Short mmCIF file of C-alpha atoms and ligand atoms in Angstrom, two decimals:
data_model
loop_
_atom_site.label_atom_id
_atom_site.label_comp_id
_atom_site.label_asym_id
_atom_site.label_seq_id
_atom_site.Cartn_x
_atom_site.Cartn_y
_atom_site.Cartn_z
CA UNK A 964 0.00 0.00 0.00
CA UNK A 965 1.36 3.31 -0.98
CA UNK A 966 0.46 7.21 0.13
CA UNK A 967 -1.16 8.53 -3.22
CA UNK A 968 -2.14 12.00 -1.95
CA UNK A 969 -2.39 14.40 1.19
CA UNK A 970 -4.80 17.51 1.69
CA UNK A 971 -6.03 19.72 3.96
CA UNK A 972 -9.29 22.14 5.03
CA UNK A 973 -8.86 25.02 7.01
CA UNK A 974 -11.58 24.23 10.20
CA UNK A 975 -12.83 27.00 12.26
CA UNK A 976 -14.76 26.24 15.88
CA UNK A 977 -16.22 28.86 18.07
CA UNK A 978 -15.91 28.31 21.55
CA UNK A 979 -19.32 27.87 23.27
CA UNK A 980 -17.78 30.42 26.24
CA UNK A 981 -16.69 33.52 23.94
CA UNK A 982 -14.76 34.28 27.13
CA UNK A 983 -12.69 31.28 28.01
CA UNK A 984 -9.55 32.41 29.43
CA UNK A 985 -6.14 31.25 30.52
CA UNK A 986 -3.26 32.98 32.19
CA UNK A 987 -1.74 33.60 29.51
CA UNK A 988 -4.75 34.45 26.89
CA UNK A 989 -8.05 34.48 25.71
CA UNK A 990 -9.75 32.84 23.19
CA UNK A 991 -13.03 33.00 21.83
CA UNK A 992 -12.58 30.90 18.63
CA UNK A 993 -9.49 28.42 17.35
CA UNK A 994 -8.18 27.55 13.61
CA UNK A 995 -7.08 24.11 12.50
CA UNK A 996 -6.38 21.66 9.44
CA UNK A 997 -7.94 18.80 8.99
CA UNK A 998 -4.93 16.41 7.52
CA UNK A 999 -6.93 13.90 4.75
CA UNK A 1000 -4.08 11.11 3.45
CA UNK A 1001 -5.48 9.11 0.76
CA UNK A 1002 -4.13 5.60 -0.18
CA UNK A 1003 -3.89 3.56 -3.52
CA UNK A 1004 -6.01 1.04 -1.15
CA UNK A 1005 -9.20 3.83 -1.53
CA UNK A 1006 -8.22 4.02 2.57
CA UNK A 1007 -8.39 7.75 3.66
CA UNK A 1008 -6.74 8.74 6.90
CA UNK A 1009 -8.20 11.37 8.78
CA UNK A 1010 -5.82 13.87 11.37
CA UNK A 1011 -6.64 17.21 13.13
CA UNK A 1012 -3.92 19.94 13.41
CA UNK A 1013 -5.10 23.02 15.74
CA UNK A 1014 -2.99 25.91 15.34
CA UNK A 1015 -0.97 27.05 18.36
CA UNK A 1016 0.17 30.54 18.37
CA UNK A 1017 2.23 30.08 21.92
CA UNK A 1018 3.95 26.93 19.56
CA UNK A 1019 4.96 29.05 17.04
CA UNK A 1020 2.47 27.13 14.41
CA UNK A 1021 0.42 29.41 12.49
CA UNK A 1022 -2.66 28.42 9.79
CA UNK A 1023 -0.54 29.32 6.84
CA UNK A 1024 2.75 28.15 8.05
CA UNK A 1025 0.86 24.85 8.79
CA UNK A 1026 -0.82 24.33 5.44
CA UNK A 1027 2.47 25.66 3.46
CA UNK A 1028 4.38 22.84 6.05
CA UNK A 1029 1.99 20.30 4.57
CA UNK A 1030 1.59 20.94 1.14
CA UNK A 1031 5.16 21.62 0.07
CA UNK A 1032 7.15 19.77 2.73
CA UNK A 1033 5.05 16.90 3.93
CA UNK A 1034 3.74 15.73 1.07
CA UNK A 1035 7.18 14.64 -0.41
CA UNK A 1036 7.61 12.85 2.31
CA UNK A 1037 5.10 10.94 2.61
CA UNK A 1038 3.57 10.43 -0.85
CA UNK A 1039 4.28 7.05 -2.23
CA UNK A 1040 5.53 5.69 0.90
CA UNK A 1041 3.97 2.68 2.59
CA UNK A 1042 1.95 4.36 5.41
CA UNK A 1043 2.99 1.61 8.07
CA UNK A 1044 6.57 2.98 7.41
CA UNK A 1045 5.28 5.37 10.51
CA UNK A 1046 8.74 5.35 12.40
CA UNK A 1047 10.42 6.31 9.45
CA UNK A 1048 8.19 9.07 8.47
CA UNK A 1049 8.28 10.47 11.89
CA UNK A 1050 11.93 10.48 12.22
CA UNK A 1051 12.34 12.34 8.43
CA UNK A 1052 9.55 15.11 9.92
CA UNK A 1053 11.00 15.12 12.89
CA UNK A 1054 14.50 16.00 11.11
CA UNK A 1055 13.60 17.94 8.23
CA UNK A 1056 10.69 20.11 10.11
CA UNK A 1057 11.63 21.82 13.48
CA UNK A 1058 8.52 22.81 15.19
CA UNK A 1059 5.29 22.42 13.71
CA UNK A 1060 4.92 19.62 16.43
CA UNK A 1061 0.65 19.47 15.92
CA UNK A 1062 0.84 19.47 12.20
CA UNK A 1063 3.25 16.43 12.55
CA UNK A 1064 0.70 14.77 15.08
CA UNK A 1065 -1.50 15.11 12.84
CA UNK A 1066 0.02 13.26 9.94
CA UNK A 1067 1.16 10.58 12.28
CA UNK A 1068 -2.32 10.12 13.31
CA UNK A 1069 -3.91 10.12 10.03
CA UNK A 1070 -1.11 7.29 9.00
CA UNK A 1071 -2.35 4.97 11.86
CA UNK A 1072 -5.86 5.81 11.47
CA UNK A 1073 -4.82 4.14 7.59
CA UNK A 1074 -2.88 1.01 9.65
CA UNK A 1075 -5.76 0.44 11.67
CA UNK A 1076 -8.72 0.30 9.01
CA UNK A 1077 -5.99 -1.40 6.77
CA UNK A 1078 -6.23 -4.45 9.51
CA UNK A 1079 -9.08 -3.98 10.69
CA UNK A 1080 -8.27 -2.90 14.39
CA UNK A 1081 -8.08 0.17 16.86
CA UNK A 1082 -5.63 2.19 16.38
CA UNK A 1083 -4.13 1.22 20.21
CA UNK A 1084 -4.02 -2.63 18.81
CA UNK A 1085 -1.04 -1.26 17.39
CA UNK A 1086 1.08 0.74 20.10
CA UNK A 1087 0.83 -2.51 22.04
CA UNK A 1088 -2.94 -3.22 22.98
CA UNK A 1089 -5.32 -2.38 25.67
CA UNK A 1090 -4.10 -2.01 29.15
CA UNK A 1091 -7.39 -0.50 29.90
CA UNK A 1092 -11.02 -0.11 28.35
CA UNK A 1093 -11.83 3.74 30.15
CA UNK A 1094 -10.31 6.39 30.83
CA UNK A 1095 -11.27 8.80 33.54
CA UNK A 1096 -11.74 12.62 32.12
CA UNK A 1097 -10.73 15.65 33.86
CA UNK A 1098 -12.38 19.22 32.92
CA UNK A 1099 -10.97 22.15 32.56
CA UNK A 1100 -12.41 25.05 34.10
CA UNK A 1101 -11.10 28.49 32.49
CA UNK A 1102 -10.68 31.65 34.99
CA UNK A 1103 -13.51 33.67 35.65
CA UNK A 1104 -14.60 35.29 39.15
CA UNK A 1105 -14.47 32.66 41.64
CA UNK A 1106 -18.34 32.14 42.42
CA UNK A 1107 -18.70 31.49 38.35
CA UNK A 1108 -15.85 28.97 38.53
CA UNK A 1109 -17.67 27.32 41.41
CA UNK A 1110 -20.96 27.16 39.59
CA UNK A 1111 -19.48 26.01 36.46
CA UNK A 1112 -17.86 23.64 38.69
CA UNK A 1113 -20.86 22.36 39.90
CA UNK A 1114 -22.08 21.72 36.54
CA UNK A 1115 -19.47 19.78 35.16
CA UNK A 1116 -20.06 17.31 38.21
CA UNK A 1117 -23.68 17.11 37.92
CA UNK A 1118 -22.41 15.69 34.52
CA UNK A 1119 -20.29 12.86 36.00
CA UNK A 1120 -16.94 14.04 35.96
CA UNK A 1121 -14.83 13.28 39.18
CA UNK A 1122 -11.98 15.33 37.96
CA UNK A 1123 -11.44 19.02 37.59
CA UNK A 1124 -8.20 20.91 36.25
CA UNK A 1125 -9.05 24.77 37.33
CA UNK A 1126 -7.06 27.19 35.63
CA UNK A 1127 -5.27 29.75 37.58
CA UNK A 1128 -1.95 32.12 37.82
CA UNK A 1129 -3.05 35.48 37.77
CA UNK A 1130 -3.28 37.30 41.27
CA UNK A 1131 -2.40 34.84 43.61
CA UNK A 1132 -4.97 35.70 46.51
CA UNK A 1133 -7.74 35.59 44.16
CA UNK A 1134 -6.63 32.10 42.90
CA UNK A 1135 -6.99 31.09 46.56
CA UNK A 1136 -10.82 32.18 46.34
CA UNK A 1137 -11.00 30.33 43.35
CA UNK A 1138 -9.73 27.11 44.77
CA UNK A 1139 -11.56 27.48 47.95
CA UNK A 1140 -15.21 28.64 45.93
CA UNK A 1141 -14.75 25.41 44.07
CA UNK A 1142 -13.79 22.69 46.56
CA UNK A 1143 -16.96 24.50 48.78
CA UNK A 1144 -19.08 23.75 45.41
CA UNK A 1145 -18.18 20.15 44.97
CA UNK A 1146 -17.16 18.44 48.30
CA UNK A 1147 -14.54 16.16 49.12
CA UNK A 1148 -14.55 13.29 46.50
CA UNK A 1149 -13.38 15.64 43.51
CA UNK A 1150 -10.11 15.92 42.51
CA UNK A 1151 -8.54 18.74 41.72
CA UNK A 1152 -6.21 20.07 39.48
CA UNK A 1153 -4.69 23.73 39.36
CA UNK A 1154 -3.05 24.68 36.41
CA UNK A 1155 -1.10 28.44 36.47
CA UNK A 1156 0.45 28.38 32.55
CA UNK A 1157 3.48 29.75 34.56
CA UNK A 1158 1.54 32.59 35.60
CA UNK A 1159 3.37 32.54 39.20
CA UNK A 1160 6.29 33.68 41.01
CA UNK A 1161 8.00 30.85 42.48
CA UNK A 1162 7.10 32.78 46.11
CA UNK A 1163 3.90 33.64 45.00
CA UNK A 1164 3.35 30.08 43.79
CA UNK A 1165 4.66 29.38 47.11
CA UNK A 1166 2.02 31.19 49.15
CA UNK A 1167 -0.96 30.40 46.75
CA UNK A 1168 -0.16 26.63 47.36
CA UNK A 1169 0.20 27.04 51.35
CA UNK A 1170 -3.27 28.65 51.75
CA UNK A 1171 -4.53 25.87 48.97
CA UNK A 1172 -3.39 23.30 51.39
CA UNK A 1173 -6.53 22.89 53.55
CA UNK A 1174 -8.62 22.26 49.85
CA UNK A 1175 -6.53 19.32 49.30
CA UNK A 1176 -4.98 20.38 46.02
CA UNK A 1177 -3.57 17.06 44.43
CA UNK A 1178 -1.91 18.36 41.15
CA UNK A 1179 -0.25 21.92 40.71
CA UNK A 1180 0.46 22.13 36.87
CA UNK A 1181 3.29 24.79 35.58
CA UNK A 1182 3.60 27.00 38.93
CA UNK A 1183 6.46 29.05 37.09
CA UNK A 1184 8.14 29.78 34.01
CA UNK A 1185 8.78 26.85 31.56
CA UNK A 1186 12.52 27.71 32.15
CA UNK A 1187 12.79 28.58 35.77
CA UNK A 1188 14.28 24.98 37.06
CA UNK A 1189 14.98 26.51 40.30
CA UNK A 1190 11.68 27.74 40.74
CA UNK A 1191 10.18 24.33 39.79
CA UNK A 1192 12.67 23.06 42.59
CA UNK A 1193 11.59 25.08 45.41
CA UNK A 1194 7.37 25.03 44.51
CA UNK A 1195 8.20 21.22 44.29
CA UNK A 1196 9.61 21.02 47.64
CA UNK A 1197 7.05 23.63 49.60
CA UNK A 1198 3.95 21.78 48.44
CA UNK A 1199 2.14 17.89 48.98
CA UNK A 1200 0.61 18.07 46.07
CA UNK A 1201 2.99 16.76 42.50
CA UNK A 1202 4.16 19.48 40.80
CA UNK A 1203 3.42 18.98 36.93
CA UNK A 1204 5.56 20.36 34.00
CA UNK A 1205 3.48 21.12 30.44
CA UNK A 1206 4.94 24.14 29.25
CA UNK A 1207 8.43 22.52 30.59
CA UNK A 1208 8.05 19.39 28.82
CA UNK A 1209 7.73 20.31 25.28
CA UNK A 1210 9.89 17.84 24.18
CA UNK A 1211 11.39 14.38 24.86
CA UNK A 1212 15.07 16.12 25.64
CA UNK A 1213 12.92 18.32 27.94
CA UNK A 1214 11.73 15.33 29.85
CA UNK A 1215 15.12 13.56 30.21
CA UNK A 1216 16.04 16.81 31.90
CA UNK A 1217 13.28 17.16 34.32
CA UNK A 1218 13.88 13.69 35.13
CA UNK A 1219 17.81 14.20 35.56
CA UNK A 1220 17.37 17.28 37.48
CA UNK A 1221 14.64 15.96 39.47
CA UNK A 1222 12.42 19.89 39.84
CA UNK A 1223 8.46 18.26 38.88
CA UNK A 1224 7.20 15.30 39.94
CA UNK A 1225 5.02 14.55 36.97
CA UNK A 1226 4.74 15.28 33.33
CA UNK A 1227 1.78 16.32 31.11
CA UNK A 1228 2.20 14.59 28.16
CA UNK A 1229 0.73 16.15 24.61
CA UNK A 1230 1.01 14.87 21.79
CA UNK A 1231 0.81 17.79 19.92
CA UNK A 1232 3.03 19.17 21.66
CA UNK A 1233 5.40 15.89 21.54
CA UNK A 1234 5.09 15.50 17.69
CA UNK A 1235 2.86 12.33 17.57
CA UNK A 1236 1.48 9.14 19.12
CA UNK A 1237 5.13 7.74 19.18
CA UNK A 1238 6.67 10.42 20.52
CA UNK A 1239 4.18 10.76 23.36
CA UNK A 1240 4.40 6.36 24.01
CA UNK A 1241 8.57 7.20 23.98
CA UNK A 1242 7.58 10.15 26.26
CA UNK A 1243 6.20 7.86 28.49
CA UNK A 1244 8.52 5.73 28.69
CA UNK A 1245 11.06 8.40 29.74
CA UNK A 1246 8.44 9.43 32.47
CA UNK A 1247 8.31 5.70 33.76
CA UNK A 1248 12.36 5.54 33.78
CA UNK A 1249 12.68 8.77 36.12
CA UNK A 1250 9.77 8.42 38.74
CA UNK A 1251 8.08 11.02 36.93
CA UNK A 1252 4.27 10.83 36.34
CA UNK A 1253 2.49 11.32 33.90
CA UNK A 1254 -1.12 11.81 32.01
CA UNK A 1255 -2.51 13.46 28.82
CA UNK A 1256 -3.30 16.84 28.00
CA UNK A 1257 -5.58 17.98 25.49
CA UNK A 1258 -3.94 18.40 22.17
CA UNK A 1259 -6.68 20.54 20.66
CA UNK A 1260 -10.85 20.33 20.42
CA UNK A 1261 -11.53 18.01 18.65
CA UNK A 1262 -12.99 14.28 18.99
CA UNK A 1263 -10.03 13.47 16.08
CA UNK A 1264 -7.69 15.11 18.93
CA UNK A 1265 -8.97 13.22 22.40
CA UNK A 1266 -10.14 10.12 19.92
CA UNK A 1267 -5.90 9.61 18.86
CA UNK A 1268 -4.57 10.40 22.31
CA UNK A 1269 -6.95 7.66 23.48
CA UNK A 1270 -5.21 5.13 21.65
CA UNK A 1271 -2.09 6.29 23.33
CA UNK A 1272 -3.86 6.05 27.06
CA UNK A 1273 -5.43 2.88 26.69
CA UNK A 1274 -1.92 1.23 25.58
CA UNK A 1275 -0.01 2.80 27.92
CA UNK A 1276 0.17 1.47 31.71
CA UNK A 1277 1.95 4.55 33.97
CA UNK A 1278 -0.62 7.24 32.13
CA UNK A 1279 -2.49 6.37 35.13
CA UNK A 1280 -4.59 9.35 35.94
CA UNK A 1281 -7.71 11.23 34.48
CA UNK A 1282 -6.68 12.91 31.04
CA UNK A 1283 -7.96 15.32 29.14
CA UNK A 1284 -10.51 14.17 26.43
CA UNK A 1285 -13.87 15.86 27.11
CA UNK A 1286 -12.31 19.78 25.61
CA UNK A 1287 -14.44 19.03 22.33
CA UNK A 1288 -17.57 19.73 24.57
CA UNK A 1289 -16.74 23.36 24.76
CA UNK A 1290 -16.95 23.76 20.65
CA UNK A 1291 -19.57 24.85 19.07
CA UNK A 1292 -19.30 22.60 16.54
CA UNK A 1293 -16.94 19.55 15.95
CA UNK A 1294 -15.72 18.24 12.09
CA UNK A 1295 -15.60 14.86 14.21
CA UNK A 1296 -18.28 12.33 15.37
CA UNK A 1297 -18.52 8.77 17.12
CA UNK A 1298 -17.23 9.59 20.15
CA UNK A 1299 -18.92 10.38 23.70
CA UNK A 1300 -18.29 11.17 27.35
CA UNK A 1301 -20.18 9.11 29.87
CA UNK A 1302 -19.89 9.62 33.25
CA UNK A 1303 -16.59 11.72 33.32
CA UNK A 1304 -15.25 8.36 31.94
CA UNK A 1305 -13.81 7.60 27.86
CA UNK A 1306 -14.97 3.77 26.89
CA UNK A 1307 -12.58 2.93 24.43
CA UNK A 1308 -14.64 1.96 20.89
CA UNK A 1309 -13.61 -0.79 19.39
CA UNK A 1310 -14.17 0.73 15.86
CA UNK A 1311 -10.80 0.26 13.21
CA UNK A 1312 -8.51 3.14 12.87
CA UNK A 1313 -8.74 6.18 15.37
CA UNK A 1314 -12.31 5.17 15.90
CA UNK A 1315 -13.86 8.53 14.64
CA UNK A 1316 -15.72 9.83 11.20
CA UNK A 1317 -15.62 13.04 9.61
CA UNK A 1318 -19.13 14.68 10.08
CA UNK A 1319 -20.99 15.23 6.83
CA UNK A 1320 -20.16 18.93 5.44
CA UNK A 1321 -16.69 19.17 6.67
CA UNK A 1322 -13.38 18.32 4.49
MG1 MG B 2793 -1.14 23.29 31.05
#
């Protein structure tokens, strides 16, 4: 079987909240590709590529990245010949780390209806069959945080990831509003995007401890290993790199220098399904744990990184996969939350379809 073509469609979702916000942003709507590789099988693979400004990876950069530096790659290659592929993008294309995911996971979404079989029958089988779901909740005043925190466990989910790092004090409030909203059982994430001082970090976390605070995600700057070191050893709850671990190298370091005691692990961040398994692996090797973050809203997004969580045994907490509920609209369909819990479909390839009237 051999790669005949490659294109792409430029994808615009609204967000649902027109004022979702971050520490370090805002959004109200987000651009991607949707990656279509066609085979001389009739086997189309299907991956989603959302652009990421704080990456570097812009819609036009993306599509040019594709079109005129992909595509020789990859045409008229066999599309099992994944490894190989990666390693050439990997080589020949510095950054661009979701457009590459993409690819990758439109190749194994071409393995897997090829054979017949999910795509996680081929990064080494099913460890597990469902995966708990954490939501994120974006920063607003801290009695709307609470109340959309309420919601989001009247749905079923066990598992919240509340976004912080702006005025330290405030992000107390939010914390405390929250665990007031939803009780004991819940657990909860905080996630600063390196909004904090490593003293301010410090402080937040102290006054956090009575809300039992199990996960502290990018207290400081990416860069600030010092800072990492001093939040990690202040605070009872694990002290998570994302914007730290942006790539495998980044990992080995965190593990050699020993600053975070877990990892968020993207795989558009990471460059692709391998990556993120080879990721893991790393994680496993230095103590460090490790999940999965969203890699953009999309079921093709949480429907890949599934794959990668249901074949992977020390991704062993809730991950993000439920971040296509805050779209408007979705290219993707076939996949649902139940619960706050992912049931991994047994469907062949990434185990989603392209919605009629996208692509
Ligand atoms: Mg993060």
């Amino acid at each position: 079987m051999k790669v005949t073509g490659i294109s792409v469609t430029l994808v615009v979702q609204a967000l649902m909240d027109r004022q979702w916000k971050f520490a370090r942003g805002q959004l109200d709507q987000t651009s991607a590709l949707l990656i279509q590789i066609r085979t001389d099988d009739g086997l189309t693979g299907l991956g989603f590529a959302v652009q990421g400004l704080h990456l570097g990876e812009v819609i036009d950069g993306m599509r040019q990245v594709v079109e005129e530096h992909v595509a020789p790659i990859v045409v008229g290659r066999d599309p099992f010949d994944v490894e190989w592929i990666a390693a050439e993008l990997t080589a020949r294309l510095p950054g661009y780390t979701r457009t590459k995911a993409a690819v990758e996971t439109a190749l194994f979404d071409i393995m897997g209806k090829a054979l017949g079989v999910p795509v996680y029958k081929l990064l080494g089988g099913k460890v597990r069959s469902s995966i708990p779901v954490i939501r994120i909740l974006p920063i607003k005043a801290p009695a709307d945080m609470a109340r959309n925190a309420e919601a989001v466990v009247a749905d079923g989910f066990r598992f919240l990831k509340i976004k912080v790092g702006t005025d330290p004090i405030l992000d107390v409030d939010r914390v405390r509003e929250i665990r007031r909203a939803v009780g004991s059982g819940i657990g909860l994430t905080i996630d600063a995007n390196q909004g904090w001082t490593p003293k301010a970090a410090i402080t937040a976390l102290r006054r956090m401890e009575e809300f039992d605070v199990a996960i502290v995600e990018q207290p400081v700057a990416a860069d600030d290993y010092l800072g990492l070191a001093m939040v990690k050893a202040s605070t009872r709850a694990l002290v998570e790199a994302d914007e730290s671990a942006g790539s495998l190298a980044d990992i080995f370091r965190l593990g050699r220098e020993g600053v975070v005691d877990a990892v968020s692990l993207k795989s558009g961040k990471l460059g692709g399904l391998l990556a993120t398994k080879k990721a893991a692996a790393l994680c496993q090797a230095a103590n460090l744990r490790c999940r999965v973050g969203m890699a953009g809203a999309s079921r093709f997004n949480a429907a890949a990184d599934m794959h990668i969580i249901a074949s992977t045994p020390n991704i062993d907490y809730a991950c993000e996969l439920a971040e296509f509920t805050r779209m408007e609209t979705d290219p993707a369909e076939g996949l649902e939350i139940v619960n706050g819990e992912l049931t991994v479909p047994e469907l062949a390839g990434i185990g989603v379809t392209l919605r009629a009237g996208f692509g």
